Amino acid sequence: MSTEVATQSRGAVVGRHLRTFLDRHASLMPTFAAAVIFVVLLIGAEIHFGNFVTPLNMSALLLDNAYLLILAVGMTFVIVTGGIDLSVGSVMALTGILCAQLLSAGHPASVVVPVIILGGAAIGLLIGVLVQYFDVQPFIASLAGLFLARGLAFVVSLASIRVEDESVLWLQTTRYRLGEWYITPTGILALAVAAVGAFVMQYTRFGRTIYAVGGNEQSARLMGLNVPRTKVLVYVISGVCAGLAGLVLTAYSGAGYPRNGIGTELDVIAAVVIGGTLLTGGTGYVLGSVIGVFVYGTIKTVISFQGAEQSWTRIIVGLMLLVFIGVQRVIVFRSERRR
Amino acid sequence: MVKHRLFWPVFSLVALVVINTIARPRFVKITVRDGELYGALIDILRNSAPLMLVALGMTLVIATRGIDLSVGAVMAVSGAVALTIIDGASDPGSTSTVLVAIAVGVGVATLLGAWNGFLVAVLDIQPIIATLVLMLAGRGVALLITDGFITTVNSAPLEYVAGGYLLWLPFAFLIAATAIVVIALFERRTALGMLTEAVGINPEASRLAGVRSRGIILGAYVVSGTLAGVAGIIYSSNIRAADANAAGDLIELYAILAVVLGGTSLMGGKFTIAGTVIGVLIIQTLKSTILFLGVSSAQSPVFFAVVVIIVVLIQSPRLHRLASRLTGRRNSDAAVEAEVPA
């Protein structure tokens, strides 16, 4: 009789395990959904075009979206604490044009690169201090950062400045090949930033504090976690990422241009949300944001393959955002009901 | 008087006007030509019309604890729709064609506002994200409508919207003024304003008290969409073209700034229409000042950044505490004055 019961309930046991797994890892589901969509996109494009998933194309995906990837990593830190950083596109433009300007003035890259990264960090610090110590809403504080950085970018130069410095151009022109695949130093940099970001979020005390703050700031404070330092630091990290992205974009386009990155903050936020990070904070993964960026990049590539107008990119990204919000709502709703 | 919540906005505006007048006495001079008023102040009133309309809608949305990021994109869509109709019509110069085109453009904008409201009020999606969808997609739709080009039209009735005069005053300003009066009447002479504030202060409690919060939230986004649509028409009329990329660029940020400058908190609840009006005028006067100073308009965001930072610092509770500690809490007026150097 006991064996009978065991065989009968095996299906139920598996089902229960699955449900427990889903409950425990409900926060992973949006990221998982993003990964599925990414794969479906690739397969669909391959079937449609026949020559889409080639080593050359996939390598270009990383190359073309390296700056976006770096920005998305920084943005993930901020959004998981429940904040938002609208300044990243402008800060990227500022550090990019500053980089080009300083290089053309004859300063060596070894001085220029730390300077622009510090510049990005400084604006991040300003936003963080406003948010944490003066109770300014992240939206408004980073809006001030957006205006400041965009205006300063035009103060540095009103026109585009070409970059001649070889070490900066090296970041872009060098191609490490493996068969048909290639990767540039900018791509390696972007992946390294993502790897470090994922490690910090997942395995360090600081990273876990970020999740705690985003989950419930009050509880985090009562637990004795250093909430103020964490909240300021995430904006500094986002600023540093924006500084790096400025360097990468300058290398990518071979010039600094003060109009770069207008609206990029929205693309970044969209990519992060598609990757499964909740804007309410407390949930999200750097890896998810990486997938989100690749989904965004793939849509862009598909549209240029199709020869359609690039304005479709934003329409489709907007619609995709909507779908993902729907998915997230369902997941949040279900886990709340279970509780 | 210092404690009145409109004191600082009004003070800033008056200070800006005084500084401008000292720097260039022509600033306050208003001349009459053919029964039409001209002058720097009149220009400010006229040029502020699109921002005024958008900021009014934004005030209502913010009062319900929301935010509408899509206003710029909605402006682009309504301009694109209206001008494409006029461009395709057999007689672009006829008043009826222009009226129909404007009605369709604004109607589309109203639908877009209803879409935002549906996402926020019915599907319970966070306002930032819900309106971000349209902010991203809207401009793409506008570009598709204009085929990626800047649609230019020559149509006298259309030009009248932004450039014309009625009863001595610019027509665009009269549109904005009408919107201010209508909204103020509806919000302050009926219970609607109080209900909106109730929804913003505590959505759950107001729902339990029998307020139809869904309808009120939905309505706020519809109004915001409609006003953005009208603003898009004025913008297109001003440049005589539908520019899907430039129309309403960054206007959502300036509108939010105007609302906050006017003293309405982004946390929702209590709102002030008069404050928003003053906030818009401050921004427009500042823009005019920056232009007068010979600063490239591309660099003007630096000034706005400084203004935003000063304003949020003045409003911050920590600085209030610091100030009252410095003055030994002798009186609260002194505390408020101590904030000025910030």
XYZ file of C-alpha atoms in Angstrom:
681
model
C 0.000 0.000 0.000
C 2.783 2.359 0.851
C 4.384 1.797 -2.553
C 1.068 2.570 -4.161
C 0.823 5.869 -2.352
C 4.380 6.685 -3.326
C 3.766 6.054 -7.031
C 0.502 7.918 -6.966
C 1.916 11.004 -5.450
C 5.129 11.138 -7.421
C 3.531 13.424 -9.931
C 2.169 15.578 -7.147
C 5.562 15.670 -5.447
C 7.248 16.840 -8.630
C 4.528 19.436 -9.056
C 4.958 20.614 -5.503
C 8.715 20.828 -5.896
C 8.273 22.823 -9.045
C 5.854 25.149 -7.319
C 8.178 25.578 -4.349
C 11.005 26.303 -6.754
C 8.890 28.880 -8.581
C 7.849 30.470 -5.305
C 11.379 30.696 -4.015
C 12.736 32.004 -7.269
C 9.788 34.081 -8.410
C 12.127 37.048 -8.792
C 14.158 35.096 -11.362
C 11.197 34.544 -13.631
C 11.176 37.899 -15.457
C 14.895 37.492 -16.196
C 14.228 33.974 -17.386
C 11.419 35.269 -19.594
C 13.819 37.850 -21.055
C 16.335 35.113 -21.858
C 13.601 33.081 -23.569
C 12.542 36.101 -25.608
C 16.158 36.748 -26.585
C 16.536 33.185 -27.855
C 13.163 33.320 -29.633
C 14.189 36.601 -31.265
C 17.438 35.083 -32.497
C 15.734 31.929 -33.820
C 12.972 33.950 -35.456
C 15.465 36.293 -37.105
C 17.585 33.344 -38.263
C 14.557 31.655 -39.854
C 13.420 34.898 -41.442
C 16.741 36.168 -42.776
C 18.703 32.907 -42.999
C 22.000 34.600 -42.218
C 21.334 36.369 -38.956
C 23.040 34.316 -36.246
C 26.531 34.515 -37.697
C 29.699 34.950 -35.629
C 30.238 38.318 -37.284
C 26.757 39.547 -36.416
C 26.842 38.317 -32.855
C 30.268 39.864 -32.304
C 28.952 43.145 -33.640
C 26.037 42.950 -31.207
C 28.454 43.241 -28.297
C 30.587 45.861 -30.029
C 27.655 48.120 -30.937
C 26.033 47.932 -27.528
C 29.095 47.987 -25.274
C 28.344 51.491 -23.955
C 24.698 50.598 -23.331
C 25.761 47.485 -21.439
C 28.022 49.491 -19.142
C 25.272 52.039 -18.468
C 22.748 49.266 -17.769
C 25.012 47.697 -15.138
C 25.241 50.991 -13.240
C 21.519 51.620 -13.637
C 20.733 48.185 -12.181
C 22.510 49.128 -8.948
C 20.449 52.305 -8.669
C 17.105 50.757 -9.579
C 17.506 47.843 -7.178
C 17.755 50.348 -4.307
C 14.436 51.760 -5.529
C 15.977 54.855 -7.138
C 16.399 55.980 -10.725
C 19.202 57.754 -12.560
C 18.101 59.916 -15.481
C 21.516 61.535 -15.856
C 23.462 58.675 -17.458
C 22.970 59.673 -21.107
C 24.083 63.243 -20.465
C 26.977 62.228 -18.221
C 28.136 59.880 -20.986
C 28.026 62.808 -23.449
C 29.903 65.046 -20.998
C 32.673 62.560 -20.255
C 32.914 61.687 -23.949
C 33.363 65.271 -25.113
C 35.666 66.017 -22.162
C 37.773 63.018 -23.160
C 38.030 64.202 -26.766
C 38.755 67.781 -25.705
C 41.503 66.871 -23.216
C 43.110 64.463 -25.677
C 43.133 67.047 -28.446
C 44.706 69.502 -25.996
C 47.616 67.086 -25.810
C 47.072 65.423 -22.458
C 48.034 61.732 -22.358
C 45.279 59.130 -22.167
C 46.677 57.847 -18.862
C 45.667 61.175 -17.296
C 42.493 61.789 -19.294
C 40.762 58.470 -18.589
C 40.957 58.718 -14.773
C 39.865 62.355 -14.987
C 36.685 61.619 -16.946
C 35.800 58.654 -14.750
C 36.225 60.873 -11.704
C 34.033 63.451 -13.450
C 31.267 60.875 -13.865
C 31.685 59.819 -10.254
C 31.456 63.449 -9.090
C 28.071 63.971 -10.746
C 26.909 60.644 -9.331
C 28.068 61.775 -5.893
C 26.138 65.038 -6.241
C 22.951 63.127 -7.095
C 23.498 60.624 -4.288
C 24.066 63.343 -1.689
C 20.951 65.208 -2.827
C 18.910 62.007 -2.614
C 20.249 60.771 0.691
C 21.005 63.861 2.729
C 18.514 66.378 1.382
C 15.564 64.041 0.818
C 15.296 64.976 -2.843
C 13.422 62.430 -4.941
C 15.821 60.439 -7.160
C 13.824 61.509 -10.201
C 14.394 65.222 -9.518
C 17.960 64.905 -8.235
C 19.072 62.950 -11.300
C 17.118 65.383 -13.478
C 19.360 68.124 -12.084
C 22.305 65.872 -12.956
C 20.927 65.454 -16.488
C 20.640 69.208 -17.050
C 24.010 69.906 -15.455
C 25.907 67.309 -17.481
C 24.197 68.191 -20.777
C 24.863 71.900 -20.300
C 28.473 71.297 -19.266
C 28.975 69.089 -22.327
C 28.071 72.086 -24.486
C 30.298 74.322 -22.356
C 33.224 72.009 -23.145
C 32.502 72.203 -26.852
C 29.581 73.075 -29.071
C 30.859 70.978 -31.942
C 32.108 67.463 -32.316
C 35.827 66.848 -31.659
C 37.779 64.135 -33.445
C 39.951 61.812 -31.436
C 43.449 61.096 -32.792
C 44.902 59.474 -29.674
C 46.021 55.977 -30.549
C 45.520 54.343 -27.181
C 41.851 55.379 -27.120
C 41.260 54.317 -30.714
C 43.047 51.058 -29.896
C 40.098 50.189 -27.631
C 37.917 50.053 -30.699
C 40.103 49.026 -33.612
C 41.835 46.050 -32.017
C 40.065 42.807 -32.753
C 40.963 39.609 -30.925
C 39.815 36.860 -33.238
C 38.746 33.306 -32.650
C 37.751 31.892 -35.990
C 35.027 34.184 -37.285
C 34.311 35.562 -33.834
C 35.992 38.695 -32.650
C 35.959 40.887 -29.593
C 37.290 44.397 -29.075
C 38.817 45.806 -25.884
C 35.617 47.857 -25.485
C 33.621 44.613 -25.533
C 35.952 43.041 -22.986
C 35.617 46.150 -20.835
C 31.810 45.972 -20.994
C 31.755 42.276 -20.103
C 34.235 42.886 -17.280
C 32.047 45.672 -15.869
C 29.040 43.332 -16.025
C 30.988 40.508 -14.344
C 32.247 42.754 -11.552
C 28.762 44.230 -11.141
C 27.136 40.803 -10.933
C 29.741 39.627 -8.428
C 29.354 42.689 -6.220
C 25.552 42.489 -6.240
C 25.435 38.773 -5.540
C 28.351 37.938 -3.294
C 29.431 40.961 -1.305
C 28.024 42.499 1.829
C 27.560 45.772 -0.028
C 25.586 44.015 -2.761
C 23.249 42.309 -0.327
C 22.744 45.640 1.455
C 21.583 47.094 -1.881
C 18.859 44.444 -2.107
C 17.918 45.004 1.536
C 17.595 48.766 1.037
C 15.471 48.250 -2.063
C 13.288 45.662 -0.360
C 12.516 47.766 2.667
C 14.666 50.710 3.619
C 13.218 50.965 7.114
C 13.962 47.314 7.882
C 17.452 47.642 6.448
C 18.119 50.576 8.751
C 16.741 48.740 11.779
C 18.969 45.775 10.915
C 21.904 48.116 11.372
C 22.890 48.211 7.723
C 24.627 51.331 6.485
C 21.774 52.678 4.380
C 23.079 56.225 3.739
C 26.466 55.045 2.460
C 24.819 52.438 0.223
C 22.367 54.865 -1.291
C 25.056 57.435 -2.089
C 27.434 54.794 -3.444
C 24.981 53.346 -5.987
C 24.724 56.753 -7.675
C 28.515 57.076 -7.642
C 28.733 53.625 -9.263
C 26.225 54.663 -11.900
C 28.257 57.836 -12.498
C 31.483 55.826 -12.862
C 29.723 53.533 -15.344
C 28.511 56.571 -17.286
C 32.101 57.874 -17.333
C 33.349 54.550 -18.698
C 30.528 54.507 -21.234
C 31.635 57.965 -22.363
C 35.128 56.590 -22.988
C 33.775 53.562 -24.854
C 31.408 55.647 -26.975
C 34.198 58.096 -27.833
C 36.392 55.198 -28.923
C 33.469 53.659 -30.832
C 32.581 56.788 -32.796
C 36.132 58.131 -32.976
C 34.923 61.515 -31.735
C 33.275 63.295 -28.854
C 29.945 64.971 -29.543
C 27.921 66.954 -26.991
C 24.616 65.736 -28.459
C 25.446 62.094 -27.859
C 23.153 60.008 -25.721
C 20.014 62.174 -25.769
C 17.299 59.825 -24.548
C 19.797 57.045 -23.870
C 18.720 56.982 -20.223
C 15.307 55.758 -21.399
C 16.821 53.013 -23.551
C 18.888 51.958 -20.554
C 15.917 51.938 -18.195
C 13.905 49.972 -20.773
C 16.704 47.427 -21.146
C 17.002 47.047 -17.371
C 13.251 46.591 -16.955
C 13.099 44.090 -19.826
C 15.888 42.227 -18.051
C 13.600 41.650 -15.087
C 14.540 44.377 -12.615
C 11.517 45.825 -10.844
C 11.437 49.614 -10.672
C 10.010 49.386 -7.179
C 13.405 48.111 -6.063
C 14.566 45.051 -4.206
C 14.556 42.683 -7.189
C 16.811 42.428 -10.190
C 19.979 40.987 -11.604
C 22.922 42.442 -13.475
C 22.814 39.395 -15.737
C 19.186 40.208 -16.506
C 20.166 43.726 -17.559
C 22.854 42.240 -19.824
C 20.167 40.123 -21.483
C 17.900 43.168 -21.665
C 20.606 45.105 -23.524
C 21.093 42.212 -25.945
C 17.339 42.021 -26.570
C 17.385 45.758 -27.303
C 20.429 45.412 -29.565
C 18.921 42.457 -31.429
C 15.721 44.388 -32.137
C 17.835 47.215 -33.540
C 19.823 44.812 -35.737
C 16.676 43.045 -36.961
C 15.189 46.368 -37.975
C 18.274 47.423 -39.900
C 18.369 43.973 -41.557
C 14.760 44.440 -42.532
C 15.625 47.823 -43.984
C 12.770 49.368 -42.014
C 13.025 52.778 -40.435
C 14.868 52.944 -37.133
C 11.852 54.683 -35.606
C 10.371 51.184 -35.356
C 13.056 50.320 -32.796
C 11.553 52.566 -30.180
C 8.004 51.488 -30.966
C 8.927 47.843 -30.560
C 10.993 48.492 -27.444
C 8.015 50.394 -26.039
C 5.671 47.506 -26.792
C 8.143 45.014 -25.379
C 8.340 47.102 -22.227
C 4.585 46.832 -21.984
C 4.668 43.048 -22.352
C 7.313 42.753 -19.660
C 5.416 44.975 -17.275
C 2.464 42.649 -17.831
C 4.597 39.593 -17.083
C 5.965 41.231 -13.946
C 2.527 42.262 -12.749
C 1.293 38.692 -13.057
C 4.294 37.332 -11.174
C 4.066 39.881 -8.385
C 0.310 39.343 -8.151
C 0.716 35.564 -7.920
C 3.417 35.665 -5.279
C 1.358 38.116 -3.231
C -1.664 35.851 -3.422
C 0.354 32.821 -2.351
C 1.546 34.661 0.700
C 3.515 86.431 4.476
C 6.883 84.714 4.140
C 5.224 81.516 5.203
C 2.672 81.535 2.407
C 3.496 78.703 0.086
C 3.467 80.912 -2.978
C 5.858 83.418 -1.406
C 9.099 81.948 -2.734
C 7.835 81.279 -6.268
C 6.423 84.812 -6.553
C 9.544 86.281 -4.976
C 11.776 84.430 -7.494
C 9.686 85.602 -10.428
C 9.655 89.228 -9.267
C 13.392 89.102 -8.576
C 14.037 87.766 -12.085
C 11.937 90.523 -13.655
C 13.646 93.216 -11.550
C 17.129 91.947 -12.425
C 16.199 91.881 -16.086
C 14.754 95.389 -15.929
C 17.916 96.767 -14.328
C 20.093 95.007 -16.890
C 17.994 96.146 -19.840
C 15.266 98.723 -19.207
C 13.596 97.771 -22.487
C 12.561 94.500 -20.829
C 9.374 95.872 -19.254
C 8.503 98.159 -22.155
C 5.296 97.216 -23.922
C 4.409 98.939 -27.170
C 1.101 98.986 -29.002
C 1.087 98.585 -32.765
C -2.149 98.222 -34.720
C -3.978 97.213 -31.586
C -1.455 94.489 -30.819
C 0.873 94.429 -27.832
C 4.581 93.856 -28.314
C 7.526 93.573 -25.931
C 9.771 91.134 -24.118
C 7.128 90.411 -21.482
C 4.503 89.692 -24.144
C 6.980 87.354 -25.866
C 7.421 85.475 -22.617
C 3.649 85.099 -22.276
C 3.319 83.869 -25.849
C 6.299 81.502 -25.811
C 5.264 80.017 -22.497
C 1.939 78.739 -23.887
C 2.983 75.146 -24.781
C 4.848 74.667 -21.501
C 1.925 76.207 -19.606
C -0.557 73.737 -21.080
C 1.689 70.739 -20.470
C 2.526 71.854 -16.928
C -1.169 72.295 -16.060
C -1.889 68.721 -17.055
C 1.231 67.573 -15.250
C 0.032 69.313 -12.058
C -3.166 67.262 -12.021
C -1.292 64.036 -12.745
C 1.285 64.745 -10.042
C -1.516 65.574 -7.601
C -2.792 62.005 -8.011
C 0.702 60.786 -7.083
C 1.548 60.055 -10.694
C 3.823 61.427 -13.367
C 3.380 61.750 -17.119
C 6.621 61.324 -19.026
C 4.884 60.960 -22.368
C 3.784 64.591 -22.864
C 6.629 65.446 -25.238
C 5.934 62.404 -27.387
C 2.197 63.184 -27.365
C 3.000 66.714 -28.567
C 5.017 65.233 -31.419
C 2.172 62.868 -32.377
C -0.566 65.504 -32.323
C 1.549 67.914 -34.390
C 2.433 65.155 -36.845
C -1.194 64.057 -37.247
C -2.567 67.573 -37.702
C 0.091 68.738 -40.142
C -0.052 65.558 -42.188
C -3.796 66.125 -42.631
C -3.283 69.767 -43.620
C -0.431 68.814 -45.938
C -2.548 66.195 -47.669
C -5.627 68.397 -47.994
C -6.522 70.035 -51.295
C -6.747 73.483 -49.712
C -4.271 73.837 -46.828
C -5.240 77.467 -46.405
C -8.907 76.932 -45.581
C -10.000 77.438 -42.000
C -12.253 74.390 -41.939
C -9.416 72.070 -43.025
C -7.194 73.434 -40.282
C -9.940 73.126 -37.674
C -10.608 69.509 -38.619
C -6.877 68.735 -38.580
C -6.478 70.316 -35.151
C -9.508 68.453 -33.813
C -8.144 65.128 -35.057
C -4.662 65.859 -33.700
C -5.974 66.808 -30.262
C -8.410 63.871 -30.358
C -5.539 61.441 -30.926
C -3.656 63.073 -28.045
C -6.713 62.598 -25.812
C -6.809 58.910 -26.730
C -3.114 58.588 -25.883
C -3.818 60.225 -22.524
C -6.646 57.754 -21.941
C -4.232 54.924 -22.757
C -1.811 56.186 -20.075
C -4.696 56.517 -17.646
C -5.860 52.991 -18.433
C -2.405 51.563 -17.704
C -2.083 53.471 -14.438
C -5.619 53.460 -13.048
C -6.980 50.143 -14.303
C -3.901 47.947 -14.658
C -2.166 49.506 -11.619
C 1.157 49.972 -13.377
C 3.659 52.411 -11.886
C 3.121 55.793 -13.575
C 6.799 56.257 -14.509
C 6.860 52.966 -16.406
C 3.369 53.214 -17.833
C 4.075 56.595 -19.399
C 7.622 55.574 -20.358
C 6.066 53.109 -22.816
C 4.393 55.907 -24.732
C 7.369 58.213 -24.313
C 9.496 55.667 -26.177
C 6.919 54.518 -28.700
C 5.182 57.874 -29.289
C 8.064 59.597 -31.006
C 8.549 56.548 -33.210
C 4.869 56.694 -34.192
C 5.182 60.421 -34.938
C 8.192 59.717 -37.157
C 6.226 57.058 -39.018
C 3.324 59.457 -39.553
C 5.634 62.056 -41.087
C 7.637 59.358 -42.944
C 10.720 60.414 -41.057
C 10.689 63.854 -42.658
C 9.886 67.263 -41.250
C 6.485 68.056 -42.735
C 6.279 71.763 -43.529
C 3.042 73.481 -44.458
C 2.001 76.951 -45.540
C -1.341 77.675 -43.996
C -2.477 81.038 -42.700
C -5.087 79.697 -40.229
C -2.489 77.365 -38.739
C 0.052 80.148 -38.343
C -2.592 82.188 -36.544
C -2.608 79.712 -33.637
C 0.903 80.617 -32.511
C 1.466 83.972 -34.209
C -1.964 85.585 -34.271
C -3.513 88.220 -32.020
C -6.970 88.510 -30.527
C -8.115 91.404 -28.338
C -4.593 92.928 -28.159
C -3.064 89.703 -26.866
C -1.286 86.778 -28.543
C -3.748 84.023 -29.397
C -1.474 81.311 -27.995
C -1.443 83.046 -24.620
C -5.239 83.273 -24.687
C -5.444 79.500 -25.255
C -3.205 78.926 -22.252
C -5.155 81.434 -20.164
C -8.436 79.733 -21.064
C -6.991 76.390 -19.978
C -5.855 77.890 -16.671
C -9.292 79.395 -15.975
C -11.235 76.267 -16.957
C -9.047 73.951 -14.891
C -9.031 76.304 -11.911
C -12.846 76.527 -12.030
C -13.291 72.771 -12.252
C -10.752 71.956 -9.588
C -11.500 74.716 -7.103
C -15.163 75.560 -7.555
C -16.275 71.933 -7.544
C -15.220 69.092 -5.264
C -13.000 67.645 -7.984
C -9.841 69.344 -6.692
C -10.391 68.093 -3.169
C -11.095 64.564 -4.407
C -7.925 64.680 -6.528
C -5.915 65.687 -3.480
C -7.553 62.940 -1.441
C -6.543 60.349 -4.031
C -2.992 61.697 -4.047
C -2.605 61.827 -0.273
C -3.901 58.333 0.383
C -5.338 56.327 -2.515
C -6.482 53.466 -0.313
C -8.190 55.612 2.321
C -9.940 57.740 -0.291
C -11.192 54.611 -2.040
C -12.579 53.326 1.255
C -14.188 56.695 1.832
C -16.087 56.253 -1.412
C -13.978 58.369 -3.774
C -13.919 56.921 -7.269
C -10.140 57.103 -7.437
C -9.874 55.197 -10.712
C -11.985 57.674 -12.588
C -10.132 60.625 -11.098
C -6.707 59.205 -11.957
C -7.853 58.271 -15.459
C -9.283 61.768 -15.903
C -6.006 63.421 -14.881
C -4.092 61.535 -17.593
C -6.770 62.292 -20.179
C -6.534 66.013 -19.388
C -2.746 65.830 -19.528
C -2.873 64.115 -22.934
C -5.388 66.611 -24.339
C -3.424 69.638 -23.165
C -0.203 68.139 -24.535
C -2.042 67.709 -27.835
C -2.973 71.397 -27.914
C 0.604 72.279 -26.972
C 1.810 70.170 -29.902
C -0.432 72.134 -32.280
C 0.905 75.451 -30.958
C 4.482 74.213 -31.309
C 3.906 73.041 -34.886
C 2.126 76.272 -35.738
C 5.069 78.255 -34.403
C 7.671 76.514 -36.574
C 5.113 75.867 -39.371
C 6.250 72.258 -39.435
C 5.855 68.912 -37.704
C 9.257 67.920 -36.371
C 8.817 64.539 -34.706
C 12.236 64.668 -33.072
C 12.334 68.219 -31.761
C 8.664 68.743 -30.823
C 8.323 68.745 -27.068
C 11.918 67.641 -26.558
C 12.645 67.658 -22.789
C 9.320 69.397 -22.153
C 8.278 66.701 -19.659
C 11.279 67.619 -17.557
C 10.636 71.365 -17.763
C 6.966 70.784 -16.936
C 7.829 68.711 -13.882
C 10.314 71.397 -12.897
C 7.623 74.089 -13.253
C 5.242 72.101 -11.049
C 7.895 71.584 -8.382
C 9.042 75.223 -8.550
C 5.437 76.227 -7.972
C 5.384 74.326 -4.708
C 3.467 71.154 -5.590
C 5.176 68.127 -4.081
C 6.038 65.191 -6.322
C 4.659 62.966 -3.556
C 1.166 63.874 -4.676
C -1.717 65.359 -2.768
C -1.943 69.107 -2.308
C -1.441 70.995 -5.546
C -1.485 74.608 -6.591
C -2.450 75.761 -10.059
C -1.324 79.328 -9.359
C 2.050 77.930 -8.292
C 2.426 76.012 -11.542
C 1.564 79.110 -13.572
C 4.249 81.065 -11.717
C 6.677 78.158 -12.111
C 6.181 78.189 -15.880
C 6.684 81.973 -16.016
C 9.887 81.633 -13.957
C 11.250 79.065 -16.405
C 10.295 81.131 -19.448
C 11.750 84.332 -17.954
C 14.925 82.453 -17.069
C 15.164 81.188 -20.643
C 14.747 84.728 -21.939
C 17.381 85.962 -19.465
C 19.849 83.299 -20.498
C 19.304 84.188 -24.134
C 19.855 87.867 -23.306
C 23.112 87.056 -21.509
C 24.376 85.711 -24.816
C 24.770 82.178 -23.512
C 24.276 79.577 -26.213
C 20.871 78.005 -25.727
C 22.565 74.624 -25.780
C 24.426 75.567 -22.606
C 21.365 76.864 -20.771
C 20.685 73.521 -19.017
C 23.550 74.377 -16.655
C 21.509 77.301 -15.331
C 18.448 75.115 -14.921
C 20.495 72.528 -13.069
C 21.659 75.204 -10.645
C 18.081 76.472 -10.219
C 16.748 72.959 -9.589
C 19.443 72.284 -7.012
C 18.820 75.593 -5.201
C 15.064 75.018 -5.158
C 15.237 71.461 -3.861
C 17.746 72.521 -1.227
C 15.426 75.297 -0.074
C 12.612 72.752 0.216
C 14.697 70.111 1.970
C 13.751 69.351 5.579
C 17.373 68.852 6.615
C 18.289 72.396 5.654
C 15.272 73.673 7.562
C 16.465 71.869 10.669
C 20.004 73.129 10.171
C 18.769 76.663 9.700
C 16.590 76.603 12.773
C 19.489 75.244 14.818
C 21.779 78.010 13.563
C 19.351 80.730 14.514
C 18.667 79.109 17.856
C 14.999 78.697 16.998
C 14.267 82.255 17.983
C 11.593 82.599 15.388
C 10.633 80.701 12.323
C 10.854 83.745 10.059
C 14.544 84.013 10.765
C 14.887 80.350 9.923
C 13.286 80.852 6.563
C 15.487 83.836 5.794
C 18.601 81.880 6.690
C 17.896 79.612 3.753
C 18.531 82.272 1.174
C 22.308 81.726 0.867
C 21.652 78.074 0.133
